[in-house]
Amino acid sequence: MLSEKDFISTPFSSVIENGSFQWSAPSNIALVKYWGKKENQIPANPSISFTLNNCKTITKLTFVKHFDTSTSLSTSLLSVTNGNFSFDLLFEGKPKEDFKPKIQKFFERIEIYCPYLTAYHFTIDTENTFPHSSGIASSASGMAALAMNIMSLEKALNPAMTEDFFYQKASFLARLGSGSACRSVKGSAVVWGNHVEINDSSDLFGVEFPSTIHANFKNYQDTILLVDKGEKQVSSTIGHDLMHNHPFAEQRFAQAHHNLSSIKKVLETGDLENFIKIVESEALTLHAMMMTSLPYFILMKPNTLEIINKIWKFRNETKTPVCFTLDAGANVHVLYPENVRENVLQFIKDELVGYCQNGNYICDEIGTGSINIL
């Protein structure tokens, strides 16, 4: 079992003066939700997610080694140094100053594991395949893509690194930027958090679902209905902190362990009926935790509830195995098998689009994780 100390880099014999890498990493949608965390981004309960395919962040990392300070240091490098880190941040090709504090904090968190970061000036050029204002959280995909690039640099410095360790440390680093980002590195279904029935599961990084996933879930579809494209009413950090003194916290954590055991069997057997029950219960429990915290929040909108009721009615009348899940917001993820795609999309167009902001929705499906582009 790997510990945090195992991810601390030792001095490398290789020297890399400059170069660039480019990775894409997807967003993910949790089936069993992670809600509540301990210090250092450790989850209070295990979770499992489907990795998406189309909603992703593409990040290019260009790096140049600093000149030795005994000779001369480029004026341009001096002008952009933040503490011990030197970087420029571009979003869709344009400087994005308001993103820089989050990257600075991320670098500070991972410096002990990646001390070589202070030796370079970085240009981080990032973009999303989904609109920034879509209401889809981009922190998971963004931090995962950046972590993959950083690990590509470390792999260049340490060519003997194994592939398994490469992905484990990438997930470990991504977690320190955004908890759920560790589930966006590798795999179609990813478990994060210690669980007795998941081999090699860890609080430190995500692991691929260890069993063969039933054919019913191959190319599983996720159509994201954009009910509210505004900024989050409650930040994830604040939301997770509300679990510290929550009256139902321990029951919730026990429920998550139980539901992960149940959904493990479901994914192995292809039991769509129980998949629907677990996933929808998890979504509603997440929002129940927020509604019963102090302070309390209602993040669903009236149109969220309208969509949920429409889905229930459609499923009961047609026996189509379609269900919903929610993140910590108003948008609805409609999940369904590929073989009913045509019917469900027609239902969405006929009955649900009117509840979306400006009629906007995004069609996605299960993917496999990050992709090396350059």
Coordinates of C-alpha atoms in Angstrom, one line a residue, residues 51-216:
T51 CA -15.5 9.1 -16.6
L52 CA -17.0 11.3 -19.4
N53 CA -15.7 11.5 -22.9
N54 CA -16.6 14.8 -24.5
C55 CA -16.6 17.3 -21.6
K56 CA -12.8 17.7 -21.1
T57 CA -10.0 20.1 -20.6
I58 CA -7.1 20.3 -23.0
T59 CA -3.9 21.7 -21.4
K60 CA -0.5 22.4 -22.9
L61 CA 2.4 22.8 -20.6
T62 CA 5.5 24.6 -22.0
F63 CA 8.6 24.8 -19.7
V64 CA 12.0 26.5 -19.8
K65 CA 14.6 25.8 -17.1
H66 CA 15.7 28.9 -15.2
F67 CA 19.2 30.3 -16.0
D68 CA 21.7 29.7 -13.2
T69 CA 21.4 32.7 -10.8
S70 CA 25.2 32.9 -10.7
T71 CA 25.1 34.1 -14.4
S72 CA 21.9 35.9 -15.3
L73 CA 18.2 35.5 -14.8
S74 CA 15.9 36.6 -17.6
T75 CA 14.0 39.8 -16.7
S76 CA 10.9 38.2 -18.2
L77 CA 11.2 35.3 -15.7
L78 CA 11.7 37.6 -12.8
S79 CA 8.5 39.5 -13.7
V80 CA 6.2 36.5 -13.5
T81 CA 7.6 34.7 -10.5
N82 CA 5.0 34.0 -7.8
G83 CA 6.9 33.0 -4.6
N84 CA 9.0 30.0 -5.6
F85 CA 7.0 29.4 -8.8
S86 CA 7.2 31.0 -12.1
F87 CA 4.3 30.6 -14.6
D88 CA 2.0 32.3 -17.0
L89 CA -1.6 31.1 -17.4
L90 CA -3.6 31.3 -20.6
F91 CA -7.2 30.3 -20.9
E92 CA -8.3 29.8 -24.5
G93 CA -5.1 31.6 -25.6
K94 CA -5.6 34.7 -23.5
P95 CA -4.1 35.6 -20.1
K96 CA -6.4 34.7 -17.2
E97 CA -5.1 36.3 -14.1
D98 CA -8.0 35.3 -11.9
F99 CA -7.2 31.6 -12.4
K100 CA -3.6 32.1 -11.2
P101 CA -4.1 32.0 -7.4
K102 CA -5.7 28.5 -7.7
I103 CA -2.6 27.2 -9.7
Q104 CA -0.3 28.9 -7.2
K105 CA -2.0 27.2 -4.3
F106 CA -1.9 23.9 -6.2
F107 CA 1.9 24.2 -6.8
E108 CA 2.4 25.0 -3.1
R109 CA 0.5 21.9 -2.1
I110 CA 2.5 19.6 -4.4
E111 CA 6.0 21.2 -4.1
I112 CA 7.0 18.6 -1.5
Y113 CA 6.2 15.8 -4.0
C114 CA 7.5 17.7 -7.1
P115 CA 10.4 19.9 -5.9
Y116 CA 11.6 20.2 -9.5
L117 CA 8.8 22.7 -10.2
T118 CA 10.8 25.6 -8.9
A119 CA 13.5 25.0 -11.5
Y120 CA 11.3 26.0 -14.4
H121 CA 9.2 28.7 -15.9
F122 CA 5.9 27.3 -17.1
T123 CA 3.3 28.5 -19.6
I124 CA 0.0 26.8 -19.0
D125 CA -2.3 27.1 -21.9
T126 CA -5.7 25.5 -21.2
E127 CA -9.2 25.3 -22.8
N128 CA -12.4 23.4 -22.2
T129 CA -14.4 21.5 -24.9
F130 CA -17.5 22.7 -23.1
P131 CA -18.5 26.4 -22.5
H132 CA -16.9 27.9 -19.4
S133 CA -20.3 29.3 -18.5
S134 CA -22.1 26.0 -18.9
G135 CA -22.4 25.2 -15.2
I136 CA -20.2 22.1 -15.5
A137 CA -17.4 22.1 -13.0
S138 CA -14.1 22.2 -14.8
S139 CA -11.9 21.9 -11.7
A140 CA -11.8 18.0 -12.0
S141 CA -10.8 18.0 -15.7
G142 CA -8.5 21.0 -15.4
M143 CA -6.5 19.8 -12.4
A144 CA -6.3 16.3 -13.9
A145 CA -5.0 17.6 -17.2
L146 CA -2.4 19.8 -15.4
A147 CA -1.3 16.8 -13.2
M148 CA -0.8 14.6 -16.3
N149 CA 1.5 17.3 -17.9
I150 CA 3.5 17.6 -14.6
M151 CA 4.0 13.9 -14.5
S152 CA 5.1 13.8 -18.1
L153 CA 7.9 16.2 -17.1
E154 CA 8.7 14.0 -14.1
K155 CA 8.8 10.9 -16.4
A156 CA 11.2 12.7 -18.7
L157 CA 13.4 13.5 -15.6
N158 CA 13.0 9.9 -14.4
P159 CA 12.7 7.6 -17.4
A160 CA 12.8 4.5 -15.2
M161 CA 9.3 5.3 -13.7
T162 CA 6.7 2.6 -14.2
E163 CA 3.5 3.2 -16.0
D164 CA 1.4 2.2 -12.9
F165 CA 3.3 4.7 -10.7
F166 CA 3.0 7.4 -13.4
Y167 CA -0.8 7.2 -13.2
Q168 CA -1.0 6.7 -9.5
K169 CA 1.0 9.8 -8.8
A170 CA -0.9 11.8 -11.4
S171 CA -4.1 10.9 -9.6
F172 CA -2.5 11.7 -6.3
L173 CA -1.4 15.2 -7.5
A174 CA -4.7 15.9 -9.2
R175 CA -6.5 15.2 -5.9
L176 CA -4.5 17.9 -4.2
G177 CA -5.8 20.4 -6.7
S178 CA -9.5 19.2 -6.7
G179 CA -10.6 16.1 -4.9
S180 CA -12.7 14.6 -7.7
A181 CA -9.9 15.3 -10.2
C182 CA -8.3 12.1 -9.1
R183 CA -11.1 10.2 -10.7
S184 CA -10.4 11.9 -14.1
V185 CA -7.0 10.4 -14.8
K186 CA -7.5 6.8 -16.0
G187 CA -10.4 4.4 -16.3
S188 CA -14.1 4.3 -17.4
A189 CA -15.3 3.8 -13.8
V190 CA -13.0 5.0 -11.0
V191 CA -13.1 4.4 -7.3
W192 CA -11.6 6.9 -4.8
G193 CA -11.4 6.1 -1.1
N194 CA -10.6 3.0 0.9
H195 CA -13.3 0.3 0.6
V196 CA -13.0 -3.2 1.8
E197 CA -14.4 -4.7 -1.4
I198 CA -12.3 -2.7 -3.9
N199 CA -8.8 -4.1 -4.3
D200 CA -6.0 -1.5 -3.9
S201 CA -8.5 1.3 -3.2
S202 CA -6.9 4.3 -1.5
D203 CA -7.8 7.6 0.0
L204 CA -4.7 9.1 -1.8
F205 CA -5.6 8.4 -5.4
G206 CA -8.3 7.0 -7.7
V207 CA -8.2 3.4 -9.0
E208 CA -9.8 1.8 -12.0
F209 CA -12.9 -0.3 -11.1
P210 CA -11.2 -3.7 -10.6
S211 CA -13.9 -5.9 -12.1
T212 CA -15.1 -6.3 -15.7
I213 CA -18.0 -3.9 -16.3
H214 CA -21.1 -5.6 -17.8
A215 CA -21.9 -4.9 -21.4
N216 CA -25.1 -3.0 -20.4

